[in-house]
Each structure stands twice: as structure tokens, then as C-alpha cells.
Amino acid sequence: NQTPGRRLSATDRQASSPGNSMGSLEDPSHGEVLRKVHSRRTTDLCGLCGFLLYFAGMVGITVSSFRHGDPRRLYHSFDYSGQLCGIDSMVLGKNLIYWPKPESPSYPICIDRCPGDS
């Protein structure tokens, strides 16, 4: 049937596999398959609506955040007055943040180099 080293094509495999002859009960006709595919429907409509509302809300929050916010506040330090270290005009060139009193982390300041460095 098969010579060693020769691979069967998809049609050869289908024709040679047992129980898969054309018109058998195990092999549905093309019309049956299409009828089953077209008869499918959403089974959890409430879940789909909830997901779509959630997704629309997340898109709205993202658009609003970029329009009215400053994403640099996520990855830049800012001092006690809310100025972005190294970005805002009052602290331009001062890229580091320093807490003068480590026991009170409420009042960080922006500095250009670490204290103790000359």
C-alpha cells in the first residue's frame, strides 16, 4: 500500500483510512456540516454584553487618561510639590529623587546627584 519513506497526502489518508468512505454515517455530508455551522449561536449573550461594556469602558478610560493626564508620571519621580524630576522647568536637570528624612517619606525633593558624591 505505502512505500517506505513516502508520505501520504491528505486525500490519500482520507481514502485509505478505515471507516471514512464517502457517504458513510461517520462522515457527514457537506450540507450537514454547513447546516451545523450556520445554526450556531451565542450561548451567553449576557456575558458577551458585559464583556463589550467592560471593553468599551476600558477604552474610554484609556482615551481620557491620555487626553487629560500625563503618562510620564508613571515612570518619572515627582517631588512633594508634584513637579516631575528632570522634566518640569523648576527641576530641569535634577533627575534623581531624594528623601532628606527617610523616616518621613512624605517630602521628597529632586536633586542632580546623590548626596555625598563630589
PDB file of C-alpha atoms in Angstrom:
ATOM      1  CA  ASN A   1       0.000   0.000   0.000  1.00  0.00           C
ATOM      2  CA  GLN A   2       2.631   2.524   1.044  1.00  0.00           C
ATOM      3  CA  THR A   3       6.273   2.536   0.020  1.00  0.00           C
ATOM      4  CA  PRO A   4       8.801   3.221   2.777  1.00  0.00           C
ATOM      5  CA  GLY A   5       9.803   6.893   3.018  1.00  0.00           C
ATOM      6  CA  ARG A   6       6.764   8.145   1.111  1.00  0.00           C
ATOM      7  CA  ARG A   7       4.334  10.420   2.945  1.00  0.00           C
ATOM      8  CA  LEU A   8       0.644  10.206   2.243  1.00  0.00           C
ATOM      9  CA  SER A   9      -1.201  13.280   1.014  1.00  0.00           C
ATOM     10  CA  ALA A  10      -4.424  14.379   2.722  1.00  0.00           C
ATOM     11  CA  THR A  11      -6.593  12.769   0.046  1.00  0.00           C
ATOM     12  CA  ASP A  12      -4.618   9.501   0.238  1.00  0.00           C
ATOM     13  CA  ARG A  13      -5.022   9.390   4.011  1.00  0.00           C
ATOM     14  CA  GLN A  14      -8.748  10.076   3.812  1.00  0.00           C
ATOM     15  CA  ALA A  15      -9.280   7.425   1.128  1.00  0.00           C
ATOM     16  CA  SER A  16      -7.157   4.794   2.875  1.00  0.00           C
ATOM     17  CA  SER A  17      -8.365   5.299   6.458  1.00  0.00           C
ATOM     18  CA  PRO A  18     -10.865   2.704   7.655  1.00  0.00           C
ATOM     19  CA  GLY A  19     -14.443   3.834   8.192  1.00  0.00           C
ATOM     20  CA  ASN A  20     -14.101   7.111   6.279  1.00  0.00           C
ATOM     21  CA  SER A  21     -15.539   6.117   2.922  1.00  0.00           C
ATOM     22  CA  MET A  22     -17.697   8.626   1.143  1.00  0.00           C
ATOM     23  CA  GLY A  23     -21.332   8.508   2.263  1.00  0.00           C
ATOM     24  CA  SER A  24     -20.780   6.586   5.498  1.00  0.00           C
ATOM     25  CA  LEU A  25     -22.610   7.512   8.695  1.00  0.00           C
ATOM     26  CA  GLU A  26     -19.354   8.611  10.356  1.00  0.00           C
ATOM     27  CA  ASP A  27     -18.578  11.112   7.609  1.00  0.00           C
ATOM     28  CA  PRO A  28     -21.320  13.782   7.466  1.00  0.00           C
ATOM     29  CA  SER A  29     -22.113  15.250   4.096  1.00  0.00           C
ATOM     30  CA  HIS A  30     -21.073  18.748   3.134  1.00  0.00           C
ATOM     31  CA  GLY A  31     -24.632  20.047   3.521  1.00  0.00           C
ATOM     32  CA  GLU A  32     -24.905  18.714   7.072  1.00  0.00           C
ATOM     33  CA  VAL A  33     -21.654  20.389   8.090  1.00  0.00           C
ATOM     34  CA  LEU A  34     -22.766  23.739   6.661  1.00  0.00           C
ATOM     35  CA  ARG A  35     -26.159  23.433   8.353  1.00  0.00           C
ATOM     36  CA  LYS A  36     -24.488  22.804  11.719  1.00  0.00           C
ATOM     37  CA  VAL A  37     -22.085  25.706  11.268  1.00  0.00           C
ATOM     38  CA  HIS A  38     -24.855  28.135  10.332  1.00  0.00           C
ATOM     39  CA  SER A  39     -27.084  27.006  13.186  1.00  0.00           C
ATOM     40  CA  ARG A  40     -24.531  28.018  15.831  1.00  0.00           C
ATOM     41  CA  ARG A  41     -25.375  30.966  18.031  1.00  0.00           C
ATOM     42  CA  THR A  42     -24.085  32.829  21.054  1.00  0.00           C
ATOM     43  CA  THR A  43     -24.934  30.862  24.173  1.00  0.00           C
ATOM     44  CA  ASP A  44     -24.070  33.513  26.760  1.00  0.00           C
ATOM     45  CA  LEU A  45     -25.480  36.786  25.452  1.00  0.00           C
ATOM     46  CA  CYS A  46     -25.404  38.476  28.874  1.00  0.00           C
ATOM     47  CA  GLY A  47     -21.727  37.594  29.269  1.00  0.00           C
ATOM     48  CA  LEU A  48     -20.953  38.953  25.808  1.00  0.00           C
ATOM     49  CA  CYS A  49     -22.790  42.218  26.540  1.00  0.00           C
ATOM     50  CA  GLY A  50     -20.975  42.553  29.862  1.00  0.00           C
ATOM     51  CA  PHE A  51     -17.627  41.982  28.206  1.00  0.00           C
ATOM     52  CA  LEU A  52     -18.354  44.539  25.471  1.00  0.00           C
ATOM     53  CA  LEU A  53     -19.417  47.137  28.074  1.00  0.00           C
ATOM     54  CA  TYR A  54     -16.276  46.447  30.105  1.00  0.00           C
ATOM     55  CA  PHE A  55     -14.077  46.716  26.991  1.00  0.00           C
ATOM     56  CA  ALA A  56     -15.733  49.995  25.923  1.00  0.00           C
ATOM     57  CA  GLY A  57     -15.223  51.363  29.448  1.00  0.00           C
ATOM     58  CA  MET A  58     -11.530  50.465  29.404  1.00  0.00           C
ATOM     59  CA  VAL A  59     -11.094  52.149  26.013  1.00  0.00           C
ATOM     60  CA  GLY A  60     -12.858  55.257  27.371  1.00  0.00           C
ATOM     61  CA  ILE A  61     -10.660  55.363  30.469  1.00  0.00           C
ATOM     62  CA  THR A  62      -7.506  54.964  28.362  1.00  0.00           C
ATOM     63  CA  VAL A  63      -8.504  57.749  25.956  1.00  0.00           C
ATOM     64  CA  SER A  64      -9.424  60.054  28.831  1.00  0.00           C
ATOM     65  CA  SER A  65      -6.154  59.287  30.641  1.00  0.00           C
ATOM     66  CA  PHE A  66      -4.022  60.172  27.632  1.00  0.00           C
ATOM     67  CA  ARG A  67      -6.114  63.249  26.809  1.00  0.00           C
ATOM     68  CA  HIS A  68      -6.242  64.759  30.313  1.00  0.00           C
ATOM     69  CA  GLY A  69      -3.341  63.123  32.127  1.00  0.00           C
ATOM     70  CA  ASP A  70       0.421  62.862  31.874  1.00  0.00           C
ATOM     71  CA  PRO A  71       1.671  59.289  31.362  1.00  0.00           C
ATOM     72  CA  ARG A  72       5.198  60.386  32.325  1.00  0.00           C
ATOM     73  CA  ARG A  73       4.007  60.494  35.944  1.00  0.00           C
ATOM     74  CA  LEU A  74       4.016  56.695  35.844  1.00  0.00           C
ATOM     75  CA  TYR A  75       7.743  56.348  35.156  1.00  0.00           C
ATOM     76  CA  HIS A  76       9.280  59.624  36.421  1.00  0.00           C
ATOM     77  CA  SER A  77       9.700  60.586  40.045  1.00  0.00           C
ATOM     78  CA  PHE A  78       7.991  63.713  41.343  1.00  0.00           C
ATOM     79  CA  ASP A  79       8.763  65.859  44.356  1.00  0.00           C
ATOM     80  CA  TYR A  80       6.484  66.976  47.198  1.00  0.00           C
ATOM     81  CA  SER A  81       5.039  69.808  45.085  1.00  0.00           C
ATOM     82  CA  GLY A  82       4.169  67.483  42.186  1.00  0.00           C
ATOM     83  CA  GLN A  83       6.948  68.578  39.807  1.00  0.00           C
ATOM     84  CA  LEU A  84       8.396  65.845  37.607  1.00  0.00           C
ATOM     85  CA  CYS A  85      12.096  65.444  38.341  1.00  0.00           C
ATOM     86  CA  GLY A  86      14.159  66.336  35.258  1.00  0.00           C
ATOM     87  CA  ILE A  87      11.071  67.358  33.253  1.00  0.00           C
ATOM     88  CA  ASP A  88       9.428  70.440  34.794  1.00  0.00           C
ATOM     89  CA  SER A  89      11.158  73.819  34.455  1.00  0.00           C
ATOM     90  CA  MET A  90      11.859  74.300  38.195  1.00  0.00           C
ATOM     91  CA  VAL A  91      13.668  70.945  38.462  1.00  0.00           C
ATOM     92  CA  LEU A  92      15.128  70.632  34.959  1.00  0.00           C
ATOM     93  CA  GLY A  93      18.383  68.654  35.104  1.00  0.00           C
ATOM     94  CA  LYS A  94      17.557  67.209  38.534  1.00  0.00           C
ATOM     95  CA  ASN A  95      16.686  63.641  37.541  1.00  0.00           C
ATOM     96  CA  LEU A  96      17.040  61.944  40.936  1.00  0.00           C
ATOM     97  CA  ILE A  97      14.674  61.949  43.875  1.00  0.00           C
ATOM     98  CA  TYR A  98      15.888  62.215  47.471  1.00  0.00           C
ATOM     99  CA  TRP A  99      14.158  61.937  50.835  1.00  0.00           C
ATOM    100  CA  PRO A 100      16.002  64.199  53.313  1.00  0.00           C
ATOM    101  CA  LYS A 101      14.314  62.440  56.233  1.00  0.00           C
ATOM    102  CA  PRO A 102      13.859  58.740  55.359  1.00  0.00           C
ATOM    103  CA  GLU A 103      11.574  58.257  58.370  1.00  0.00           C
ATOM    104  CA  SER A 104       9.199  60.811  56.780  1.00  0.00           C
ATOM    105  CA  PRO A 105       8.855  59.828  53.095  1.00  0.00           C
ATOM    106  CA  SER A 106       6.176  62.472  52.541  1.00  0.00           C
ATOM    107  CA  TYR A 107       8.545  65.208  51.347  1.00  0.00           C
ATOM    108  CA  PRO A 108      10.868  64.010  48.567  1.00  0.00           C
ATOM    109  CA  ILE A 109      12.936  66.532  46.622  1.00  0.00           C
ATOM    110  CA  CYS A 110      14.554  66.408  43.187  1.00  0.00           C
ATOM    111  CA  ILE A 111      18.379  66.534  43.094  1.00  0.00           C
ATOM    112  CA  ASP A 112      21.001  66.379  40.339  1.00  0.00           C
ATOM    113  CA  ARG A 113      23.386  63.953  42.083  1.00  0.00           C
ATOM    114  CA  CYS A 114      23.437  61.762  45.156  1.00  0.00           C
ATOM    115  CA  PRO A 115      24.343  63.456  48.466  1.00  0.00           C
ATOM    116  CA  GLY A 116      27.893  62.669  49.499  1.00  0.00           C
ATOM    117  CA  ASP A 117      29.120  62.491  45.880  1.00  0.00           C
ATOM    118  CA  SER A 118      31.533  65.237  44.969  1.00  0.00           C
TER     119      SER A 118
END
